[in-house]
Structure formats: C-alpha cells, structure tokens
Short mmCIF file of C-alpha atoms and ligand atoms in Angstrom, two decimals:
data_model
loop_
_atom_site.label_atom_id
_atom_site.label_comp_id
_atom_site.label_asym_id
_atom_site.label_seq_id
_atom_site.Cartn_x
_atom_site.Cartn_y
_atom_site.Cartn_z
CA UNK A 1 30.20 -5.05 54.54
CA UNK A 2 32.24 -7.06 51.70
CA UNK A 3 29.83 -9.83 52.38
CA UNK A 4 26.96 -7.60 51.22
CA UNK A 5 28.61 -6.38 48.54
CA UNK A 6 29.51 -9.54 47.31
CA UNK A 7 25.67 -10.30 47.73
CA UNK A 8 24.32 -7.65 45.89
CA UNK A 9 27.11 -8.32 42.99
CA UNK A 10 25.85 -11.69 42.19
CA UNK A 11 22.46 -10.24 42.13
CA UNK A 12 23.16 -7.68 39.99
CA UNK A 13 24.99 -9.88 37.51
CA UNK A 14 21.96 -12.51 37.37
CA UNK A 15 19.03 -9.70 36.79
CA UNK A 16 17.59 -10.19 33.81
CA UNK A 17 14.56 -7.96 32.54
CA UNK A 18 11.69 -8.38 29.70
CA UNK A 19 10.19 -5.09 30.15
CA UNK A 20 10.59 -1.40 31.06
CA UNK A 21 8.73 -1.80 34.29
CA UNK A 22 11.34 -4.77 35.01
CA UNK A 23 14.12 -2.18 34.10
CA UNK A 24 13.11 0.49 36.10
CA UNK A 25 13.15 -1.92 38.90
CA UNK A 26 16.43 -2.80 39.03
CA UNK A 27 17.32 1.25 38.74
CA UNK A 28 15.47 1.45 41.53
CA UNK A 29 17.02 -1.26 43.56
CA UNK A 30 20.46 -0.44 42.93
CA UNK A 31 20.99 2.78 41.53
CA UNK A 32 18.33 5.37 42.70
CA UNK A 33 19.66 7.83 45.54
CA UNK A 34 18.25 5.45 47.81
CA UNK A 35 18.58 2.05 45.76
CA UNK A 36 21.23 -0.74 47.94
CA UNK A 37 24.54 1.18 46.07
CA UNK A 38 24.43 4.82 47.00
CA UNK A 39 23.48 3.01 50.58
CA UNK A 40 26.66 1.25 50.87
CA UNK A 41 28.56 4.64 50.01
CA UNK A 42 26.75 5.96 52.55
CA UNK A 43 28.30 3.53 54.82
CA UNK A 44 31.69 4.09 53.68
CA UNK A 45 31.84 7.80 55.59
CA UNK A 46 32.02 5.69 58.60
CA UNK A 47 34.05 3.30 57.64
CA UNK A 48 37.87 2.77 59.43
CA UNK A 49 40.78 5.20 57.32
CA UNK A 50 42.32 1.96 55.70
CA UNK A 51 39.31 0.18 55.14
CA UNK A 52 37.53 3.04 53.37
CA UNK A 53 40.19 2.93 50.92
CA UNK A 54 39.82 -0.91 50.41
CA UNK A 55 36.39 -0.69 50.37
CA UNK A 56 35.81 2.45 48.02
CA UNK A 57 37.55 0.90 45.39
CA UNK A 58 35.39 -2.39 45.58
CA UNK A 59 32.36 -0.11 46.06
CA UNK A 60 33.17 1.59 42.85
CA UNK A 61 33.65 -1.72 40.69
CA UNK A 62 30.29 -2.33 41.88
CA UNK A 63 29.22 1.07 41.18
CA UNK A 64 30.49 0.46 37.17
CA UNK A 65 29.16 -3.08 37.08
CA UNK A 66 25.68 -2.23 37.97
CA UNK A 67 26.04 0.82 35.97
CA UNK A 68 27.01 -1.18 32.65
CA UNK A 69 24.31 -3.72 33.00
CA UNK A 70 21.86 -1.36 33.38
CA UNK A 71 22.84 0.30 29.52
CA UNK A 72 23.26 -3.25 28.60
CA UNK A 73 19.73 -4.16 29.77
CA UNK A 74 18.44 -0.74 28.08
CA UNK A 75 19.77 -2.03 24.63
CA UNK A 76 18.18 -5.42 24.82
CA UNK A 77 14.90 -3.87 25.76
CA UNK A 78 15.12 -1.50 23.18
CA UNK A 79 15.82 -3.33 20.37
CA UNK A 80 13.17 -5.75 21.05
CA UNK A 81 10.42 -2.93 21.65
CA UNK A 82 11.39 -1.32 18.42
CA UNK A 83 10.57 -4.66 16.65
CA UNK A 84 7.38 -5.20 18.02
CA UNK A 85 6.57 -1.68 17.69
CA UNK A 86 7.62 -0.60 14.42
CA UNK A 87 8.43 -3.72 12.66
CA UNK A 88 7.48 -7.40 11.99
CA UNK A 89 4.64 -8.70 13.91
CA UNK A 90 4.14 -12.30 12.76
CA UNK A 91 0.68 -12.87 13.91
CA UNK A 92 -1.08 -9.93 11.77
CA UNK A 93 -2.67 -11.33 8.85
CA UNK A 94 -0.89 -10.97 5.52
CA UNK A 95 -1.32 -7.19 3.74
CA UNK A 96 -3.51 -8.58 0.40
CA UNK A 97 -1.72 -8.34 -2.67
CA UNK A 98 -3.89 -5.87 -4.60
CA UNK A 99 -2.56 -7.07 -8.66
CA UNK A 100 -5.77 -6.73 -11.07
CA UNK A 101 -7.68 -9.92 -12.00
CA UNK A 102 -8.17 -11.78 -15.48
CA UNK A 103 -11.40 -11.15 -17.37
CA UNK A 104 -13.69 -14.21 -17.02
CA UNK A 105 -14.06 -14.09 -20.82
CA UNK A 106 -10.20 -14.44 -20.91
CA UNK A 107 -10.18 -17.31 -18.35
CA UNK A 108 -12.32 -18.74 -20.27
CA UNK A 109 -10.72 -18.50 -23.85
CA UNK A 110 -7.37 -19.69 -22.23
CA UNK A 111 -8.68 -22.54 -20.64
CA UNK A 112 -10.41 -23.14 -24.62
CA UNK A 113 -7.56 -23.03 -25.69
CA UNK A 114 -5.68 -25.20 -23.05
CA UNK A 115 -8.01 -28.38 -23.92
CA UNK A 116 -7.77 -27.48 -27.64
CA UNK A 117 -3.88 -27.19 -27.91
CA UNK A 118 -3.31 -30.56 -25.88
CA UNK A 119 -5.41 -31.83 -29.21
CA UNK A 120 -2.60 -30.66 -31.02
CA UNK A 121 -5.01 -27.42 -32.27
CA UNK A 122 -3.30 -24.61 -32.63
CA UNK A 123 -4.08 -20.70 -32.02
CA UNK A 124 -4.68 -18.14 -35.20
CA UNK A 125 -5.87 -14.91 -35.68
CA UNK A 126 -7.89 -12.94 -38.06
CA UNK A 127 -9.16 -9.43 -38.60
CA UNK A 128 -11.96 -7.91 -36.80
CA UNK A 129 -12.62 -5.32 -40.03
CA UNK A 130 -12.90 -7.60 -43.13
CA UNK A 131 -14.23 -8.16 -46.58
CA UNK A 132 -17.84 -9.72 -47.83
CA UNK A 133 -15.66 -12.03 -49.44
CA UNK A 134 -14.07 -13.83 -46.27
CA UNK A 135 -17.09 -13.04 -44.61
CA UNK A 136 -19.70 -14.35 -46.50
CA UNK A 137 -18.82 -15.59 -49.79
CA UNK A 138 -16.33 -17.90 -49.45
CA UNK A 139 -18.06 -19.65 -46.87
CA UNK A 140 -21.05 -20.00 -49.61
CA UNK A 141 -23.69 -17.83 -47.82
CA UNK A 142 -26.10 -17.26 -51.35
CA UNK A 143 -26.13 -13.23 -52.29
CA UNK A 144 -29.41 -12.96 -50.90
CA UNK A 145 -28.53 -14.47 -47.36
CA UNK A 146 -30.33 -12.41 -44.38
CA UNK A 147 -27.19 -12.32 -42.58
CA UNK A 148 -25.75 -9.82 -45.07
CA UNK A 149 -28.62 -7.59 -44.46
CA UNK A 150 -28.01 -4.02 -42.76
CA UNK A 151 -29.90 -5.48 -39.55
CA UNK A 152 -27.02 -7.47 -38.59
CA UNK A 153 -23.80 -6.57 -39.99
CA UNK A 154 -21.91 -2.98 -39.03
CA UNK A 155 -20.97 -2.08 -42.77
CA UNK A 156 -17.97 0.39 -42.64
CA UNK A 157 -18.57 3.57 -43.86
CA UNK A 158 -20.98 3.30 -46.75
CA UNK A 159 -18.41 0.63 -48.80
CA UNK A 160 -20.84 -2.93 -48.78
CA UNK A 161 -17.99 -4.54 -49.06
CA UNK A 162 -16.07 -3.52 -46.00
CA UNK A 163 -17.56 -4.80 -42.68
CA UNK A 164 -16.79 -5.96 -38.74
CA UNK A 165 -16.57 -9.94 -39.13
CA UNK A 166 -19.74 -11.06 -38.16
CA UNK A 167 -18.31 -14.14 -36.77
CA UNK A 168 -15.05 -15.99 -36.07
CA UNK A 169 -15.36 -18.17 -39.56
CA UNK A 170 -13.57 -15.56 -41.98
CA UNK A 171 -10.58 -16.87 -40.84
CA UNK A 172 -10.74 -20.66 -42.05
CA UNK A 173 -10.66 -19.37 -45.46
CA UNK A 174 -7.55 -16.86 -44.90
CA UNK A 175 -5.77 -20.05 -43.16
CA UNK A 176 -6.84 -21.97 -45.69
CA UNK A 177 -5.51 -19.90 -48.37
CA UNK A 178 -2.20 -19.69 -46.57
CA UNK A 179 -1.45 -23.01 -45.08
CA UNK A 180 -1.00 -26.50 -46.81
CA UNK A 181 -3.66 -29.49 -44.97
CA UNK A 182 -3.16 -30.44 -42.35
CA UNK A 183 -4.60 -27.97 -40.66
CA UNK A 184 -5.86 -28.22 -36.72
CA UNK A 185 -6.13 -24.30 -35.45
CA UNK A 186 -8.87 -22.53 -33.36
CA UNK A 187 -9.25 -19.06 -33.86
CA UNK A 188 -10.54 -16.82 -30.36
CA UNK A 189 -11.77 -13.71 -31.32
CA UNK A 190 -14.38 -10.34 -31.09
CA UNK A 191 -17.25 -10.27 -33.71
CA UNK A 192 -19.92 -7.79 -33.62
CA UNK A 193 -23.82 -7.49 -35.04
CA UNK A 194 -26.21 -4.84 -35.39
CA UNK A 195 -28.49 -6.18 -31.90
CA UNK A 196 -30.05 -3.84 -29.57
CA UNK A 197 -27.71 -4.74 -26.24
CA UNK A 198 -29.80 -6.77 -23.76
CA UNK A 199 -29.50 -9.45 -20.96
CA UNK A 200 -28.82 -12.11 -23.76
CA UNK A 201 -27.37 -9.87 -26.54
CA UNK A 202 -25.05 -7.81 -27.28
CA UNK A 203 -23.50 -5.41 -30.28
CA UNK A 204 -20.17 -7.66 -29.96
CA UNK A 205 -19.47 -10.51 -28.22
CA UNK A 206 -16.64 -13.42 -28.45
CA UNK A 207 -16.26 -16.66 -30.46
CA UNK A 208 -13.96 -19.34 -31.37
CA UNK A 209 -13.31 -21.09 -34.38
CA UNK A 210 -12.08 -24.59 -35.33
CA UNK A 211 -11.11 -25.60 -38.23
CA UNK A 212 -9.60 -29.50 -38.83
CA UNK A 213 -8.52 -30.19 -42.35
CA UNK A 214 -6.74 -33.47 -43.32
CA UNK A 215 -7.54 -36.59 -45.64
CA UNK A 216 -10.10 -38.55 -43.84
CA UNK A 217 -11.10 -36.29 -41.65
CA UNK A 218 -14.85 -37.49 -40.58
CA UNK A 219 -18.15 -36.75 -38.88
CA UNK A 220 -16.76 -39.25 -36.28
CA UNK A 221 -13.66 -36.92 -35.22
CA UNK A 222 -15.54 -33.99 -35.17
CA UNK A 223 -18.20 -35.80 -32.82
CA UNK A 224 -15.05 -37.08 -30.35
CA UNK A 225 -13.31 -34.06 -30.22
CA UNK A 226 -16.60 -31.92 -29.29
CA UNK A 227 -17.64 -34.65 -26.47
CA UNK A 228 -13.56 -34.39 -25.25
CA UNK A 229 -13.68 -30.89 -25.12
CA UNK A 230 -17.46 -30.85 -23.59
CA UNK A 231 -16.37 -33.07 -21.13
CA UNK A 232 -12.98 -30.73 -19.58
CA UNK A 233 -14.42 -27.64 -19.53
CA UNK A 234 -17.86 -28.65 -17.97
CA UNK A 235 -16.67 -31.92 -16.08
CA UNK A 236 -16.48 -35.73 -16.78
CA UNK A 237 -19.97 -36.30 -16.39
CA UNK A 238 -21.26 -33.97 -19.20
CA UNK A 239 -23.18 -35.26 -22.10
CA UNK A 240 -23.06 -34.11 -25.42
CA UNK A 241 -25.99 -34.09 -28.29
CA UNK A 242 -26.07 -33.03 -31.70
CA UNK A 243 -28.86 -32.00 -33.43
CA UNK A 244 -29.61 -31.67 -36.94
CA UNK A 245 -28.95 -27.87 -38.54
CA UNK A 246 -28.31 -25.58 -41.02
CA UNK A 247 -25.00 -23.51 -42.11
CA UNK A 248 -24.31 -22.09 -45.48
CA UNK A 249 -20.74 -23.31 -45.32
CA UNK A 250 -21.00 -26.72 -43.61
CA UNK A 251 -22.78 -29.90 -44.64
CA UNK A 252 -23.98 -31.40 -43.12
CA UNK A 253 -24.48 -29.78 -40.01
CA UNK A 254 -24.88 -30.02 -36.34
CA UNK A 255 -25.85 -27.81 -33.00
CA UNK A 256 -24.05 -28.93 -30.25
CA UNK A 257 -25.87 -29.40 -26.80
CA UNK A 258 -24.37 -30.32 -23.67
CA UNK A 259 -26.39 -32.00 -20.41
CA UNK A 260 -27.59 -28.95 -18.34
CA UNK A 261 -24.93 -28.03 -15.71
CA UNK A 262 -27.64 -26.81 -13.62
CA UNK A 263 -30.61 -29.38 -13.09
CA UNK A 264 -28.54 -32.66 -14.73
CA UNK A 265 -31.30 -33.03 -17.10
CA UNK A 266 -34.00 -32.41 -14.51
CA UNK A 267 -35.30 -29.07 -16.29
CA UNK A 268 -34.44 -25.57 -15.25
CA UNK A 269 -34.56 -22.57 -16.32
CA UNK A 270 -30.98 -22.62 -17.79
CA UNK A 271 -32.32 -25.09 -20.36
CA UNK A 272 -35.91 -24.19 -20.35
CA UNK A 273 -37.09 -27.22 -18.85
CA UNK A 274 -35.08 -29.06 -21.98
CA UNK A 275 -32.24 -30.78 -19.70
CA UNK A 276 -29.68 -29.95 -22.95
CA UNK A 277 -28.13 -26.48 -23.39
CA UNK A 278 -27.04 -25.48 -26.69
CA UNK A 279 -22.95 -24.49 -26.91
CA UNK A 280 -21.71 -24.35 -30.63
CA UNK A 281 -22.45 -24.24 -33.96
CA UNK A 282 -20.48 -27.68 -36.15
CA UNK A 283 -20.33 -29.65 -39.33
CA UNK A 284 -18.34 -30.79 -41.96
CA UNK A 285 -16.90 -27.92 -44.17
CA UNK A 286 -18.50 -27.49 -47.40
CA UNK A 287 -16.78 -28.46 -50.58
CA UNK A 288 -17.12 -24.99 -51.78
CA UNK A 289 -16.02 -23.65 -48.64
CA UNK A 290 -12.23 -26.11 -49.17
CA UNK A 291 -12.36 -25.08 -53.07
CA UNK A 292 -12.83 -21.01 -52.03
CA UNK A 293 -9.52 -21.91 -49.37
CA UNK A 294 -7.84 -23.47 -52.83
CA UNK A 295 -8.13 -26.88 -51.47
CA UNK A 296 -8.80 -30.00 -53.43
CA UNK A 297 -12.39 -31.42 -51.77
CA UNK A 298 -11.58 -35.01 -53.73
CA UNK A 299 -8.44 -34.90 -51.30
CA UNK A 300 -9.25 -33.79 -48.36
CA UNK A 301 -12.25 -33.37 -46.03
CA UNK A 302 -12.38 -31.48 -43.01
CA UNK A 303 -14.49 -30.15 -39.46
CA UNK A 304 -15.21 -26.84 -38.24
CA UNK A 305 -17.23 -25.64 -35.28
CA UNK A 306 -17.76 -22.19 -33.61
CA UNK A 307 -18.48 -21.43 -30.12
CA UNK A 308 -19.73 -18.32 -28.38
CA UNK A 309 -17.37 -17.60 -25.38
CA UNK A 310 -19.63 -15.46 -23.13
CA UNK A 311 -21.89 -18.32 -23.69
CA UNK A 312 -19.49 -20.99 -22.22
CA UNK A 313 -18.44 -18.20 -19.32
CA UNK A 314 -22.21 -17.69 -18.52
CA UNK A 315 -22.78 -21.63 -18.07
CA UNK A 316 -18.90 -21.93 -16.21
CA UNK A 317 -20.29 -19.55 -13.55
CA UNK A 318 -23.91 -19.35 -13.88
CA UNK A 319 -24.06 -15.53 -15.01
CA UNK A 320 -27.09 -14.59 -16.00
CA UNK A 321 -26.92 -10.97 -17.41
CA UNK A 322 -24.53 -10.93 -21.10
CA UNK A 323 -23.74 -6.93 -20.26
CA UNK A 324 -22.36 -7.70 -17.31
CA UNK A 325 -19.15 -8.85 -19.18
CA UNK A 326 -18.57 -5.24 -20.76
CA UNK A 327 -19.58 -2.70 -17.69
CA UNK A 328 -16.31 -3.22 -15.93
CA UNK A 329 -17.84 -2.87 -12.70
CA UNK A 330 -15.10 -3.63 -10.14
CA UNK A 331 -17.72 -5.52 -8.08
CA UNK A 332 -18.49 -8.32 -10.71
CA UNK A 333 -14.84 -8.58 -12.13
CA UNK A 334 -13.29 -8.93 -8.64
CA UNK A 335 -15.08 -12.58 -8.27
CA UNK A 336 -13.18 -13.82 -10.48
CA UNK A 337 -9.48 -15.48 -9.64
CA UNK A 338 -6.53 -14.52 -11.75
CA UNK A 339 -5.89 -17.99 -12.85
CA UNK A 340 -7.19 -19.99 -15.24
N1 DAH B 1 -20.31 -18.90 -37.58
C1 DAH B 1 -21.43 -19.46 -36.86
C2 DAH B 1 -22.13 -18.36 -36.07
O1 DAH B 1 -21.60 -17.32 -35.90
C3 DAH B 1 -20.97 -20.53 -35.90
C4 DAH B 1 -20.47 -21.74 -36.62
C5 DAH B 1 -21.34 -22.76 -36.94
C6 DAH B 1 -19.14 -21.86 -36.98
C7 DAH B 1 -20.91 -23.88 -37.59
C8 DAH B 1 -18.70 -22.99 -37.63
C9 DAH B 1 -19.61 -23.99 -37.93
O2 DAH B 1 -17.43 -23.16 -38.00
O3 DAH B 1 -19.17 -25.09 -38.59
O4 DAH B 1 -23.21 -18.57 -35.61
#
C-alpha cells in the first residue's frame, strides 16, 4: 500500500491543468467518493492495528496535498479565464478612436499657410464687417465700380458705408497702414457676396491674401513664389501660367493657371477641355494702392495675389459640388483625415 501511495503522490504533484474539464478530472481521479484517495481509506479499515496508524497519517498528508493542489489549480484557472473573459484579448481589432475631423477647407488653409510661412510669409488677420474705404477705395476701385453695386456686396443695415469684406484684400491696406516695409504676410479669411448659392457659388466662401512689400520687389518674385507654391500644394510636376488681367488695385496684372490636375493638359472637364485651371487672382500693387497704405511708391514696390480656398480644396480632392463645404453632412466631412 505505501508503494501506491507513493505512486499516486508523484502523480498528483506533476498534474498540471489548462482547463476546467482538465480540473474536474483530476477531482475526479483523486478526490471524488470514488476517485484513488477515498479508495485507499477504504483500505485502511482493513488494515493491521499498528499499521493503520502509520498508514492513516501518510494517507492524510496525501489527503491535504491533493486537496491543496486542487485550490491551487482552481486559482490558476481562474485567473486566466477571467482574463480572457472579461479582459484583454489581444487579437480583437483596436476600438476606433472616434475624435472629430478637420474641415477640408481648414486642411487646406493650414497646409497654405505651411508652404507660405517656410517663405518667410507670415499670418494676419482682418475684419469680416468693414468699411468702403478698406474695401474699395483704397485699393482704387473708381466710385462707379460694379463691385460696389447692391448685387454683390451685403451692405449692413442701410449705412453704404458699412459692409461684409467682399474679399480678403482690405487687409493689405490696414497692414500697410500699421507696419513699416518689409512686409511678407498672407491673410486666410471668410468673405461673402450677394450670389444665389449653387454648385459653383456661394453667399461666402474663403480666400487668402498676399501681400510682399520691400524695395525691389518685382514681377519676377511674384512669378517664383506663385510657381513654388503651385508646385507643393499640387505636386512637382505642376505648371503654372499667367495670363494677362485686370484689377483696380494691381498693375499690371495677372490670373494664375495651373496644369490641370485631372487630364495633365489632355482636356477634361475640370478645365473645359483648356488643360490650365485658373487658381488666383496677382499683380503688382498699384501705386495708389502703397500711397492709400502711407507708403512711398518711389521707395518701394511690392506683390499681392488672392486665392479662393474652396477653389484649391475642390482641385486637392476633386469635389465637385461648392455647398458641399457648408452642409456639414457627417458623410462628406468624415473623408477627410485630421491631419494636414
Ligand atoms: N480680390 C480679388 C478677388 O476677390 C483677388 C485678388 C486679385 C487679390 C489680385 C489680389 C490680387 O491681391 O492682386 O477676386
């Protein structure tokens, strides 16, 4: 009989279990009323006086041992059940991290003003509600100009001379006015017009300014820094062209076109079959324009452009629809990543 205890001792100190199945095993084998234990006790009754002492008291070390590995075995089970169960599982995918997503219209004006501050631009602001003075006059538009007509500018209230900015330029003259040359600053901002809203309009929409005023400051320079910028936001292969135009408070003055995105100058619809699409509005700023900011003309010379940024979003990710931009619907706005 010691032999077989002896036996079943090593076994029960080398049992090892992974699961409850495996556990319930080894209550079965050694502890149940009729597991290898409770047998040997059963043996015991006929056992010789003096041995049955001896024996009981091994018996009931082996009794305790089995009795402590089972708990022990319990615990080890359990606390590995309750992490699979309740805790980590490592191979579920990641819970998405629900934070909101940028604009693309503010993607967009940071990465403007990314490429414009490594030019050593940088970043002013203006107010939306101005004056006809900042407005208009100071950047020369004639009294009679069309775009001081009711059609396109929200007048405030009744006063003709309080209005939403019509566009980004009323600030070069405010900067202007408060900063000595030289001056290298774009200005992002909301303008608004009197248009009925459609797929390419809209009440009020987004621009950016530039304004470069120094001595020396020529056609050249504005040319470079158009085709540098052209060139990061749209990609190294992009083409610039400047065509001949007409603002009240540049001269002379140029359109800027870039090389379609879409068709690489094959013709699309993007460009109308013209291979070029137009992006901003550019010259040189208009001696009255420096005089109006008190700067001296005979000194100094300067650049400015203006760019619509829905425009540049609409080409960045072909969008084809301008209201899209102001619906907030979740649906459109959750294409977009959060960084720039
Ligand atoms: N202000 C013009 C517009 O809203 C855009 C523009 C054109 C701005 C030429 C400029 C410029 O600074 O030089 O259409």
């Amino acid at each position: 009989m010691e032999e077989r205890i002896k036996i079943i001792q090593e076994s029960v100190d080398s049992f090892s279990v992974t699961t409850k199945d495996e556990l319930e095993n080894f209550r079965l084998k050694f502890l149940s009323k009729k597991g290898e234990i409770p047998a040997l006790f059963d043996e015991l009754k006929n056992a010789a006086p003096e041995e049955k002492k001896k024996l009981g008291k091994v018996l009931n070390d082996l009794k305790q041992l089995a009795e402590n590995k089972f708990k022990s075995l319990q615990e080890s089970i359990d606390s590995v059940s309750s992490i699979s169960t309740n805790q980590i599982d490592l191979s579920l995918p990641v819970i998405p991290n629900k934070t909101g997503n940028l604009h693309p219209l503010n993607l967009t004006r940071y990465r403007i003003i990314e490429i414009f501050e490594r030019l050593g631009f940088n970043v002013s602001d203006g107010p939306e509600v101005e004056d006809d003075w900042h407005n208009f006059t100071a950047l020369n538009f004639a009294e009679n100009h069309p775009a001081r007509e009711m059609q396109d500018t929200f007048f405030v209230e009744k006063n003709p001379d309080v209005l939403l900015r019509t566009h980004t330029s009323n600030v070069q003259v405010r900067l202007m006015k408060n900063k000595k040359p030289p001056i290298r600053s774009i200005m992002p901002g909301r303008v608004y017009r009197n248009e009925a809203i459609s797929a390419r309009a809209h009440c009020f929409f987004h621009q950016v300014e530039g304004l470069y005023v120094d001595k020396n400051v020529g056609f050249s320079d504005l040319k470079q820094t158009l085709y540098h910028f052209a060139k990061e936001m749209f990609g190294n292969e992009t083409k610039i062209r400047l065509r001949p135009s007409f603002f009240p408070f540049t001269e002379p003055s140029a359109e800027i076109d870039i090389s379609c995105l879409i068709c690489h100058g094959k013709g699309c619809n993007v460009c109308k079959y013209s291979g070029w699409v137009e992006i901003a509005g550019s010259g040189m700023v208009h001696p009255h324009v420096l005089k109006n900011g008190g700067i001296d003309p005979e000194e100094y010379t300067g650049f400015a452009f203006g760019m619509g940024i829905e425009r540049i979003t609409m080409l960045r990710y072909s969008i084809n629809d301008l209201r899209l931009f102001s619906e907030n619907d979740l649906r459109f706005l959750k294409q977009f990543k959060s960084v720039v």
